[in-house]
Short mmCIF file of C-alpha atoms in Angstrom, two decimals:
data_model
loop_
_atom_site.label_atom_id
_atom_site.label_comp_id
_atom_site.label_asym_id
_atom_site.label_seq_id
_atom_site.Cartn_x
_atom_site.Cartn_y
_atom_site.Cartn_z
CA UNK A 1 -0.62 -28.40 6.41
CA UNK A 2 0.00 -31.71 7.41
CA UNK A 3 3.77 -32.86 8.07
CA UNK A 4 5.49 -35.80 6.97
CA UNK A 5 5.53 -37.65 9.96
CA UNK A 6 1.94 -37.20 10.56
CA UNK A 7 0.98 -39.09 7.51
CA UNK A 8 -0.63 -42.38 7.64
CA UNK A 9 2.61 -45.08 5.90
CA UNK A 10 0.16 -46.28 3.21
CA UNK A 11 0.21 -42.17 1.79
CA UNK A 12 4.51 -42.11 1.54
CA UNK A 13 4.42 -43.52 -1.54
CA UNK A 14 1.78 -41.58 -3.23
CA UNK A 15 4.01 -38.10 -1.74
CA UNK A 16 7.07 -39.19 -2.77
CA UNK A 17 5.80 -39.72 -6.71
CA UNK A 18 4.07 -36.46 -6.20
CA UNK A 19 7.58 -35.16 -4.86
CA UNK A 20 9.44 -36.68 -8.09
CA UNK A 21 6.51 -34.77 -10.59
CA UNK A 22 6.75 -31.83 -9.48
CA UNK A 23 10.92 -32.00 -9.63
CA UNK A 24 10.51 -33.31 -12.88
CA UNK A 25 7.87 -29.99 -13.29
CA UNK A 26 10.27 -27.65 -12.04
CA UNK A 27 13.13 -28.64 -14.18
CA UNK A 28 10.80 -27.99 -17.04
CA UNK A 29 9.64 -24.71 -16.34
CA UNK A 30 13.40 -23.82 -15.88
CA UNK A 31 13.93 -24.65 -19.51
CA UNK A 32 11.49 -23.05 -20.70
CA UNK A 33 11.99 -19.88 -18.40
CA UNK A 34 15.68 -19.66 -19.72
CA UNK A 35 14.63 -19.98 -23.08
CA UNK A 36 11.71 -17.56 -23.57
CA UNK A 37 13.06 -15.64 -20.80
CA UNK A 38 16.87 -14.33 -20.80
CA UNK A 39 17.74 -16.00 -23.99
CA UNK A 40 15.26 -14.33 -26.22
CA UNK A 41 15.81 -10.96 -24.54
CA UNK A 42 19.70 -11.40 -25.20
CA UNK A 43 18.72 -12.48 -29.03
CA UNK A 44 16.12 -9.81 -29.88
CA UNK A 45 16.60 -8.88 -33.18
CA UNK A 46 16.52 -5.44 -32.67
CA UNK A 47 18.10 -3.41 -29.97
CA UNK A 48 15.05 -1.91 -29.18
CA UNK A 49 13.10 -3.27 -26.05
CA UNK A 50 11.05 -2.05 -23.45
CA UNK A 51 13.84 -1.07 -21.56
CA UNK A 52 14.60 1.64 -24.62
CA UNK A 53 12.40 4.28 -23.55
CA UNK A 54 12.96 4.08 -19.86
CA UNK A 55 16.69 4.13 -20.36
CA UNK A 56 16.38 7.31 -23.07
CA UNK A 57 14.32 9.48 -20.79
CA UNK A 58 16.03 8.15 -17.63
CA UNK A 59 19.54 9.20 -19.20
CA UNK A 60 18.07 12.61 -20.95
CA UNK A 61 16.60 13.58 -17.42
CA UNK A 62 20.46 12.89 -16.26
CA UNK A 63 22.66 15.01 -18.96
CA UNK A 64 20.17 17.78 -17.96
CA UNK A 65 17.81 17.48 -20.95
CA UNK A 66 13.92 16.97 -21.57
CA UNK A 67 12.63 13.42 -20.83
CA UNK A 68 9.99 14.59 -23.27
CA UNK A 69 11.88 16.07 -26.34
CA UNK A 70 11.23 14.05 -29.26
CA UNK A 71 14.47 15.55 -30.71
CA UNK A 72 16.62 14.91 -27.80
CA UNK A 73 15.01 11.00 -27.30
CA UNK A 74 16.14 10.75 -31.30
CA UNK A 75 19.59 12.05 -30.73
CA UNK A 76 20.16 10.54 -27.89
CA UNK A 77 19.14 7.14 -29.16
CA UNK A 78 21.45 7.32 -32.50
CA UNK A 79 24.20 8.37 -29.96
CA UNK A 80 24.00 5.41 -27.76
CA UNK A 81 22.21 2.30 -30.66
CA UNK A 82 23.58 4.09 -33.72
CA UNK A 83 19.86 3.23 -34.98
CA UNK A 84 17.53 5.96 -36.15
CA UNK A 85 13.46 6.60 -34.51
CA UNK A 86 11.72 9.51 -36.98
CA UNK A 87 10.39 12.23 -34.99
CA UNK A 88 6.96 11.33 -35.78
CA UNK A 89 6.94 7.58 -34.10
CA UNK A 90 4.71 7.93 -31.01
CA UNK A 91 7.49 5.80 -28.96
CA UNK A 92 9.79 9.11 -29.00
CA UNK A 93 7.05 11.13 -27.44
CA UNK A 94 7.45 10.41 -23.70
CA UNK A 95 5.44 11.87 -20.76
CA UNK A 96 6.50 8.52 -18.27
CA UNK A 97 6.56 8.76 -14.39
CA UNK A 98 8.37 11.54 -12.79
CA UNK A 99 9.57 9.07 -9.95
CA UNK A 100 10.54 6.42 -12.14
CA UNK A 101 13.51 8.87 -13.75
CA UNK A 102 14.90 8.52 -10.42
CA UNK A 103 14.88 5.14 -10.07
CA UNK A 104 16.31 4.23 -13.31
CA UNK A 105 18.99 6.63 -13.13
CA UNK A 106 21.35 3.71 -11.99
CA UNK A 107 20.59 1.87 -15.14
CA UNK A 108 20.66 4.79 -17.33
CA UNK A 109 24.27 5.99 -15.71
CA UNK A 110 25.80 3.37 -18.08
CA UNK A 111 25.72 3.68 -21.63
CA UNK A 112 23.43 1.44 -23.62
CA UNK A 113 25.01 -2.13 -23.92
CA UNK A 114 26.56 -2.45 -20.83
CA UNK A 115 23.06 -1.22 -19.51
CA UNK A 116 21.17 -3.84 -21.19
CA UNK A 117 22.95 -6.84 -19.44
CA UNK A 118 22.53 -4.78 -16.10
CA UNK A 119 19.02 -4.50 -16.55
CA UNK A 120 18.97 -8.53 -17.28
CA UNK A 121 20.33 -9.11 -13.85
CA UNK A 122 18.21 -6.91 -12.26
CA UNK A 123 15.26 -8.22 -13.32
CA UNK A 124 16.36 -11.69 -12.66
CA UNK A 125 17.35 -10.71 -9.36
CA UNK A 126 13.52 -9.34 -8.99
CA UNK A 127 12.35 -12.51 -9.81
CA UNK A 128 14.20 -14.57 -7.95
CA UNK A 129 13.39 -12.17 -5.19
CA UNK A 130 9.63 -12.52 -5.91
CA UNK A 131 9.86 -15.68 -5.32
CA UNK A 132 11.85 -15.62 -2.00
CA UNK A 133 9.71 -13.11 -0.12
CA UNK A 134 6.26 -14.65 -1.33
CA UNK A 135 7.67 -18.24 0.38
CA UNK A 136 8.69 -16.45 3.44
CA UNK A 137 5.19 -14.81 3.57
CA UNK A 138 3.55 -18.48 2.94
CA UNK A 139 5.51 -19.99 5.69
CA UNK A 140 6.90 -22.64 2.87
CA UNK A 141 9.53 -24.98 4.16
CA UNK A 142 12.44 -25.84 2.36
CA UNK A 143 11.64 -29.42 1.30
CA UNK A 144 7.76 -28.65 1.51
CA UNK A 145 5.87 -30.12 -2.00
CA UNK A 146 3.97 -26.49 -1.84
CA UNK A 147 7.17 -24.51 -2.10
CA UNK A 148 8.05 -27.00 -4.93
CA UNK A 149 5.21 -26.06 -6.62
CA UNK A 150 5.24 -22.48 -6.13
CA UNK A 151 8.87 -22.78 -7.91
CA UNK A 152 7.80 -24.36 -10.74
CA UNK A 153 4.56 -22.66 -11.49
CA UNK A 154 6.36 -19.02 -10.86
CA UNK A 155 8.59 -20.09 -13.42
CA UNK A 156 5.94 -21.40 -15.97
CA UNK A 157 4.26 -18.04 -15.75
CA UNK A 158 4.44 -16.54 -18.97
CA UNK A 159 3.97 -12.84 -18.39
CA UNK A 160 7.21 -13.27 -16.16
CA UNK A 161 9.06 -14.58 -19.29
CA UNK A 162 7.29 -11.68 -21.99
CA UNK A 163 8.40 -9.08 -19.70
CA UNK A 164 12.20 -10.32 -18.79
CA UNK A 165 12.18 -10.97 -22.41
CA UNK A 166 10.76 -7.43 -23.34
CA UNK A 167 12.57 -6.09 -20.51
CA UNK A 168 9.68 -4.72 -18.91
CA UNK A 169 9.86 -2.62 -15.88
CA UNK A 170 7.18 -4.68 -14.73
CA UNK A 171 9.31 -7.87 -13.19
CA UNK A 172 11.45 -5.69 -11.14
CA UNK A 173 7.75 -3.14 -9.60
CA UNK A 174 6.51 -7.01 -9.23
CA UNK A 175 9.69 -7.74 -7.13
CA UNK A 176 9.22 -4.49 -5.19
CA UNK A 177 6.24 -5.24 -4.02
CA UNK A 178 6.12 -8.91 -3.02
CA UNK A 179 9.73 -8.11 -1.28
CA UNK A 180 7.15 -4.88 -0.07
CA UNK A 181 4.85 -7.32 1.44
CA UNK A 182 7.11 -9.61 3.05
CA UNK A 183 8.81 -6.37 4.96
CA UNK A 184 4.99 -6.25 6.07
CA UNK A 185 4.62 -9.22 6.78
CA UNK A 186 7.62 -8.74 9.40
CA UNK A 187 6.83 -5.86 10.50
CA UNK A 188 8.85 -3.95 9.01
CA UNK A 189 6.83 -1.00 7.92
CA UNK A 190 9.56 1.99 6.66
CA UNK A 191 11.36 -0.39 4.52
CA UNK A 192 7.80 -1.96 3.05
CA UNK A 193 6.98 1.86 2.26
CA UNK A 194 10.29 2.73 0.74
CA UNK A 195 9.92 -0.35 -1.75
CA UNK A 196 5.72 0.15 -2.43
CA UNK A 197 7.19 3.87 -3.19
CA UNK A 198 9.75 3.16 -5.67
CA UNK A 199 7.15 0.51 -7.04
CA UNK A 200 4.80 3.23 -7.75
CA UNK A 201 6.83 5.79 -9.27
CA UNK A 202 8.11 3.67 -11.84
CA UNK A 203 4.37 1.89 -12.47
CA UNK A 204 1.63 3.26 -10.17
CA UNK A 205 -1.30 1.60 -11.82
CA UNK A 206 0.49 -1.93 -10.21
CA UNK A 207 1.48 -0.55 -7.23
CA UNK A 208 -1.20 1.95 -5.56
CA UNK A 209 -3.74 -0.56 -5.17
CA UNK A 210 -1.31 -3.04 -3.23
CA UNK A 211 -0.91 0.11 -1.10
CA UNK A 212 -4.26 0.76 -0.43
CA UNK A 213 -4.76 -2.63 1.54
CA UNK A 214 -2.55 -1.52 4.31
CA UNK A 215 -4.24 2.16 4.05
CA UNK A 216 -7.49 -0.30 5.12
CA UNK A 217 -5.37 -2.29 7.74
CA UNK A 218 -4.41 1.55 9.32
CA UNK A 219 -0.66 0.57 8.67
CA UNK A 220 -0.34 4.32 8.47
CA UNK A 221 4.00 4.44 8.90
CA UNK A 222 3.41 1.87 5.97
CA UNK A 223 1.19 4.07 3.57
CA UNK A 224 2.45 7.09 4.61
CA UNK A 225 6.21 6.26 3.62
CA UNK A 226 5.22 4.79 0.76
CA UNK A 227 3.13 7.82 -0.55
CA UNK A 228 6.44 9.93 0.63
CA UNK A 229 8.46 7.76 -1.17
CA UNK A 230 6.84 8.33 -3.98
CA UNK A 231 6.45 12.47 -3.87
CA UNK A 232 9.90 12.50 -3.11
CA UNK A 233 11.20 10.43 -6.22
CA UNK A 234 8.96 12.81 -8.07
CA UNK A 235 10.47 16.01 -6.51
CA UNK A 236 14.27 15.20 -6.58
CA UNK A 237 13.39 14.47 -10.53
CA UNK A 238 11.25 18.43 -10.90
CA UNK A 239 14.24 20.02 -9.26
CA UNK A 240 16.69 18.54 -10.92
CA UNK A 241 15.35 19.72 -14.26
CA UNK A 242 14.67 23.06 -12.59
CA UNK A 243 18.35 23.42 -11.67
CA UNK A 244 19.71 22.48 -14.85
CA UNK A 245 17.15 25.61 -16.02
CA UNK A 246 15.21 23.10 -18.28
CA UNK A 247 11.64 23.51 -19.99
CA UNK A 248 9.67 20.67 -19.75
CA UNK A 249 6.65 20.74 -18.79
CA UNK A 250 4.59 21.94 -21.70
CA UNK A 251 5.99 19.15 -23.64
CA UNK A 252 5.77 17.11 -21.03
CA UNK A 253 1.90 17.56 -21.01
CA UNK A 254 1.17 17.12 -24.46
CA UNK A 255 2.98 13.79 -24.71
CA UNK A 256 0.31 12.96 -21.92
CA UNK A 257 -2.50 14.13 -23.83
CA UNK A 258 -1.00 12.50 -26.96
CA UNK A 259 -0.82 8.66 -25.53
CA UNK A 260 -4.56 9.02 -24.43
CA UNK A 261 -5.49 10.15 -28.01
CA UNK A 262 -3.26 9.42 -30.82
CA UNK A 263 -1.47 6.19 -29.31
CA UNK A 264 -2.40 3.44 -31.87
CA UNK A 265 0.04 1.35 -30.21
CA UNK A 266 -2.02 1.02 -27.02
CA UNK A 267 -5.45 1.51 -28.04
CA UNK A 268 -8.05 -0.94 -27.06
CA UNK A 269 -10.11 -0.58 -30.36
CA UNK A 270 -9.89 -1.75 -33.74
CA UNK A 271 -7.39 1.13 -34.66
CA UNK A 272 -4.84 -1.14 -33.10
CA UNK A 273 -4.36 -4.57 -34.65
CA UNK A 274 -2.37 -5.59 -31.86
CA UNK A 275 -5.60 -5.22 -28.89
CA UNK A 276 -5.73 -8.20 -27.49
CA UNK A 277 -2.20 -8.22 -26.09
CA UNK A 278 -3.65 -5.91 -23.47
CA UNK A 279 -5.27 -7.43 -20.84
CA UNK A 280 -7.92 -4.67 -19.54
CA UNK A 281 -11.82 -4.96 -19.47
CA UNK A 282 -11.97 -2.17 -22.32
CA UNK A 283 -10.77 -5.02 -25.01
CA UNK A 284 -13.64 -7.18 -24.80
CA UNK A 285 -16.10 -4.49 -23.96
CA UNK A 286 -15.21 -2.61 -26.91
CA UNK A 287 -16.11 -5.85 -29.14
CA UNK A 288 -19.37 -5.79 -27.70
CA UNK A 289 -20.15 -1.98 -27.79
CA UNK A 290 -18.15 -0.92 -30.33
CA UNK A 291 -17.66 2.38 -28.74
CA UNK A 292 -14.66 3.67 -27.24
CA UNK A 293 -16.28 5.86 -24.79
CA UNK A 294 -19.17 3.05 -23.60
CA UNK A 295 -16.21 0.43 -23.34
CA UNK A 296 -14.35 2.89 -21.37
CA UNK A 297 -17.42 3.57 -19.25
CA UNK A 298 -18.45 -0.35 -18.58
CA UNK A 299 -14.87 -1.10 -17.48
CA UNK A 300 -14.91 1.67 -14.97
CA UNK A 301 -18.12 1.11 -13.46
CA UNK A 302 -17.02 -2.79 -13.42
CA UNK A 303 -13.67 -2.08 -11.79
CA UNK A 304 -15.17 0.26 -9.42
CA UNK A 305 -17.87 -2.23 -7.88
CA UNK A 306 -15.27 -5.21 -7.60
CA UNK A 307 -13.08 -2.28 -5.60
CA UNK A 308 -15.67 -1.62 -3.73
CA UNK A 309 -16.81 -4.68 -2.43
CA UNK A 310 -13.39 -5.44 -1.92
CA UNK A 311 -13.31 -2.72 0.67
CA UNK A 312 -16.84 -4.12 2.07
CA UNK A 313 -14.97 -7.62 3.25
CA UNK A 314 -11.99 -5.78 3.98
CA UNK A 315 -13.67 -3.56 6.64
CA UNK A 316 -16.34 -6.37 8.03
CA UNK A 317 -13.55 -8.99 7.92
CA UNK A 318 -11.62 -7.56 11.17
CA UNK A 319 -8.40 -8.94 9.49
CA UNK A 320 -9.31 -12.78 9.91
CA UNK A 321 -9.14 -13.06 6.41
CA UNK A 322 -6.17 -14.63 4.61
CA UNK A 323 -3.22 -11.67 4.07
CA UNK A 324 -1.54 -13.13 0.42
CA UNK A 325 -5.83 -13.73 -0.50
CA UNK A 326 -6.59 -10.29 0.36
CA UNK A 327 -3.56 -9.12 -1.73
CA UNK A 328 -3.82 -11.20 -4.55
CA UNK A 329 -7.74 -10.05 -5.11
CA UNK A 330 -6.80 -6.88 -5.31
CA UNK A 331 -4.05 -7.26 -7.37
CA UNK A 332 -6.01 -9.10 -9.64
CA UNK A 333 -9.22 -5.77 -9.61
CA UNK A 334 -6.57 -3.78 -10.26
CA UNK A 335 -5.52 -5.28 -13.52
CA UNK A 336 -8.79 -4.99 -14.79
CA UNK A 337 -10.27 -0.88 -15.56
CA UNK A 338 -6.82 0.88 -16.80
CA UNK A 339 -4.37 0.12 -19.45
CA UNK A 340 -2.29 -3.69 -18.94
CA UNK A 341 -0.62 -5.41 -21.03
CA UNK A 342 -0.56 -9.44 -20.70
CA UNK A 343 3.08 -8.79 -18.81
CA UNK A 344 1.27 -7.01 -16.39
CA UNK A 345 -0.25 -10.59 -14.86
CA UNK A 346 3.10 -11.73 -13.58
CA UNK A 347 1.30 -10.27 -10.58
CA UNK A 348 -0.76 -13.59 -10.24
CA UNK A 349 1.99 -14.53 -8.40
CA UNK A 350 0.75 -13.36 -5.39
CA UNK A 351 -2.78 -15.62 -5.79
CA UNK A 352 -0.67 -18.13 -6.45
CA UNK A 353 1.39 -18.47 -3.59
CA UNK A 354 -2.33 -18.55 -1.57
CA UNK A 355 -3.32 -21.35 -3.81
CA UNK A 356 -0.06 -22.97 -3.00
CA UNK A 357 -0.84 -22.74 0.59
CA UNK A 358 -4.32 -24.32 0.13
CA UNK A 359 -3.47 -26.86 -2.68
CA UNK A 360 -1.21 -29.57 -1.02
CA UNK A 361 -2.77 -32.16 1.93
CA UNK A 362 -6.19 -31.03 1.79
CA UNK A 363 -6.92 -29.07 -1.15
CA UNK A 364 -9.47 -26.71 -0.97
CA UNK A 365 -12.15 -25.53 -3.77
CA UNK A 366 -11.37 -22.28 -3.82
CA UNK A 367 -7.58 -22.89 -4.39
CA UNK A 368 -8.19 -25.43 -7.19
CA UNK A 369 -10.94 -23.23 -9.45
CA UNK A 370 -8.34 -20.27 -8.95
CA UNK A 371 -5.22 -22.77 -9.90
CA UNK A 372 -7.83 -23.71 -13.18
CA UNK A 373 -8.42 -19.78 -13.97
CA UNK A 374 -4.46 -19.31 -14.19
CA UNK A 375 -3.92 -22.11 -16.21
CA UNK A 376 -4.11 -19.68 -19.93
CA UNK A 377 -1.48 -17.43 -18.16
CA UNK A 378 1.18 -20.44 -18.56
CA UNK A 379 1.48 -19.54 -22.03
CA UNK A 380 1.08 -16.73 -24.44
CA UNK A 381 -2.08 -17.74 -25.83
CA UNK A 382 -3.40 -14.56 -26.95
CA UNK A 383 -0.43 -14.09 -28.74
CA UNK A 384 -0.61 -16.83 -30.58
CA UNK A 385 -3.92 -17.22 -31.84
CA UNK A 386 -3.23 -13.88 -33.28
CA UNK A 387 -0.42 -15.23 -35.14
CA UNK A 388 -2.50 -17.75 -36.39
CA UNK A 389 -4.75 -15.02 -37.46
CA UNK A 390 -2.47 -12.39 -39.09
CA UNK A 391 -0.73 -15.31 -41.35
CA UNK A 392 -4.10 -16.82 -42.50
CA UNK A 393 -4.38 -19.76 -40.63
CA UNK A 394 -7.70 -19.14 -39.34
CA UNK A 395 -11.02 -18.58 -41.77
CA UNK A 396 -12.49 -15.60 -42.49
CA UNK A 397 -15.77 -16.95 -40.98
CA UNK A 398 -14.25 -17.55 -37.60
CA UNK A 399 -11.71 -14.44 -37.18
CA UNK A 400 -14.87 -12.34 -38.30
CA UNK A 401 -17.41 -14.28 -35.84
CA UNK A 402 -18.78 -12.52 -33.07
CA UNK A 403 -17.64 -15.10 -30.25
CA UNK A 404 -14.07 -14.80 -31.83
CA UNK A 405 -13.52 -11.08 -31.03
CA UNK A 406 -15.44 -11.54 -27.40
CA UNK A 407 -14.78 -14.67 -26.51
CA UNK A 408 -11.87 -16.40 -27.49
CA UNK A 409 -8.99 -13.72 -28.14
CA UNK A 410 -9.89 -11.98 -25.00
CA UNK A 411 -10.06 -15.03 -23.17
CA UNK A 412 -7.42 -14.02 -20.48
CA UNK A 413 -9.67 -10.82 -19.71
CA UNK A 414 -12.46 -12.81 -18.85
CA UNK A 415 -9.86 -15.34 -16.98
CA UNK A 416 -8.74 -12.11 -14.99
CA UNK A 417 -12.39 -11.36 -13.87
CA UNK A 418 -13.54 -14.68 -12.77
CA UNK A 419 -10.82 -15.13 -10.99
CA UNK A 420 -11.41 -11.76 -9.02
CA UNK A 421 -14.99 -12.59 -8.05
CA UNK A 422 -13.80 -16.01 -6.71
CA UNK A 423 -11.24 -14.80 -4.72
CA UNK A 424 -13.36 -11.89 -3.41
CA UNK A 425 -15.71 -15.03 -2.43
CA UNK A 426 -13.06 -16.43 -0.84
CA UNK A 427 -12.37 -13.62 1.20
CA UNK A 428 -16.28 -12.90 2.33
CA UNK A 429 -15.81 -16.72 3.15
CA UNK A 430 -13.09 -16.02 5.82
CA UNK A 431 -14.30 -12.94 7.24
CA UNK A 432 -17.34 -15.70 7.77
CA UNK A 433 -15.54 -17.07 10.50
CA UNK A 434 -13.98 -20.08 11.31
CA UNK A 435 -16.75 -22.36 10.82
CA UNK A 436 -17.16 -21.11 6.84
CA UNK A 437 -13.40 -21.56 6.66
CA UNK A 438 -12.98 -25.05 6.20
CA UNK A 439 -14.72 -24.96 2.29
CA UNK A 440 -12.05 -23.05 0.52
#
């Protein structure tokens, strides 16, 4: 990147009104951060979140009951909201990560408001720590225009401000791991394993994958901690419950069989009117096939080859390529075959910061048509246009078209995907070599 003093005179002025648009940027993407961000989260409605069930079975696990009792979660839940769940509402039926009991104990410790202005910080905290370790990991300096940018467009990111709104788990596994890859990044291998370990027992699906790129660097004190980490969360929670002489498991295990198949809530198909909030390849495939199974079976196979050529650059790149490109493809595949919901993509934060790197003094292709494919993600889009839809503000004729269920409402999907085969063409640029290098 070119410094300040290197500049020709005649390009100061051009910098500097760059400098005062993206301040001007910044201090609008704070607003709205704050706003659709803390401030809703504070003003929901109703107390319940998704904090609630992490917090419930987090809390049961620690007065020595069943994470998975239905009748306990209800009891529990009138004990600490004074609100009432029937027995029969799938959101009472928990089977969620062993590890991630563990690591929400802290939280849960507290009783229930207290507890949900904790869990505000800390997922501020993540953010801002997101943030912080992905410009260390850039090399951003303090008054650099790229680190401005990075600011405001972390900010601007919607699925940061659904899921601190929501109070997702999500924004604080995010945190781990970008705090995970700057301890990486410096070479500091147990703590980076600790953190990708306590990412993946609360959320594995967004952690494991981020793991698996140091399994393919042979950062084996790295992966090996991490996948300790992570069976150790898992057994302090089993003997826990097994010294407080609890029965869980069978209940446990039908709760798991019960999300796959009677969970309207996060279904891909048309038995859940709320679909397209999820971000995975089934939605869109299931408009086209109409099958559950075929859907199921195209996302796979689609996921699967990305991952796999993925590994191909990996291994014939001899680590020339770009680390926070290598991370954020993979990030990306990863979002793509298993259940996600649209606060899931707060992980295009790590892309981002390589666009960032790319994007200011001379900008590079690749950087630009990946800035371009982010560009739905600074709003809830998806969201809305199903607004639109539910309160009749769209016609029949174009809610019931065909390019209206495959097209347009999955339209972050399909963002999601090209932007995965252009970064993994970014990276089989670099491992190119130097003389390819210079395009992207």
């Amino acid at each position: 990147m070119e410094s300040a003093a290197s500049r020709r005179p005649s390009e100061a002025p051009a910098f500097g009104r760059l400098r005062i648009i993206l301040w001007i940027l910044l201090l609008a993407a704070a607003w709205e951060f704050v706003a659709r961000g803390p401030v809703r989260f504070l003003s929901w409605p109703s107390e319940w979140s998704d904090l609630s069930q992490n917090y419930t079975a987090s809390k049961l696990w620690l007065q020595g009951q069943s994470p998975s009792d239905p009748a306990s979660f209800v009891a529990l839940w009138k004990q600490q909201v004074h609100s009432r769940l029937e027995l029969s509402d799938i959101r009472t039926h928990l089977a969620p990560p062993l590890a991630g009991l563990v690591v929400m104990a802290p939280i849960a410790a507290f009783p229930w408001k207290i507890a949900k202005v904790l869990w505000l910080l800390v997922l501020l905290i993540a953010f801002g720590a997101t943030v912080w370790a992905l410009s260390r990991v850039a090399g951003f300096g303090r008054n650099d225009l790229s680190a401005v940018a990075f600011v405001a467009a972390c900010l601007a990111l919607a699925p940061f401000q659904t899921g601190i709104s929501s109070g997702n788990p999500t924004i604080l596994v995010v945190g781990l791991c970008t705090v995970a890859i700057w301890a990486a990044h410096t070479r500091r291998d147990v703590l980076a394993g600790v953190l990708f370990g306590m990412a993946c027992g609360l959320k594995p699906q967004l952690g494991a994958l981020l793991v698996l790129y140091y399994l393919v660097r042979r950062r084996w004190h790295l992966f090996f901690t991490a996948v300790a980490t992570t069976f150790g969360l898992t057994l302090v929670a089993v003997v826990y419950l097994w010294l407080r002489g609890v029965s869980w498991t069978q209940g446990y295990l039908n709760n798991a069989r019960g999300f796959v198949s009677a969970n309207n809530i996060d279904d891909f198909s048309t038995a859940n009117p709320g679909r397209f909030n999820l971000i995975n390849l089934q939605v869109p495939m299931f408009s086209m096939t109409g099958h559950s199974s075929s859907a199921n079976l195209l996302a796979f196979a689609v996921g699967g080859c990305l991952i796999c050529a993925w590994l191909y650059w990996m291994l014939r790149g001899n680590q020339r390529e770009s680390e926070l490109l290598s991370l954020g493809a993979i990030s990306i595949i990863g979002l793509l075959p298993v259940y996600h919901r649209f606060y899931d993509a707060a992980l295009l934060v790590v892309p981002l910061c390589w666009c960032m790197t790319r994007i200011i003094g001379r900008p590079k292709k690749i950087a630009r048509m990946a800035l371009l494919l982010m560009i739905p993600f600074l709003v809830p889009g998806t969201a809305f246009l199903q607004k639109l839809a539910a309160h009749g503000q769209v016609s029949a004729a174009v809610a019931h078209s065909w390019w209206w269920d495959r097209v347009v409402m999955p339209h972050q999907t399909w963002a999601l995907l090209l932007l995965s085969l252009l970064l993994l063409y970014g990276i089989s640029q670099d491992a190119s070599g130097p003389n390819q290098k210079e395009g992207i």
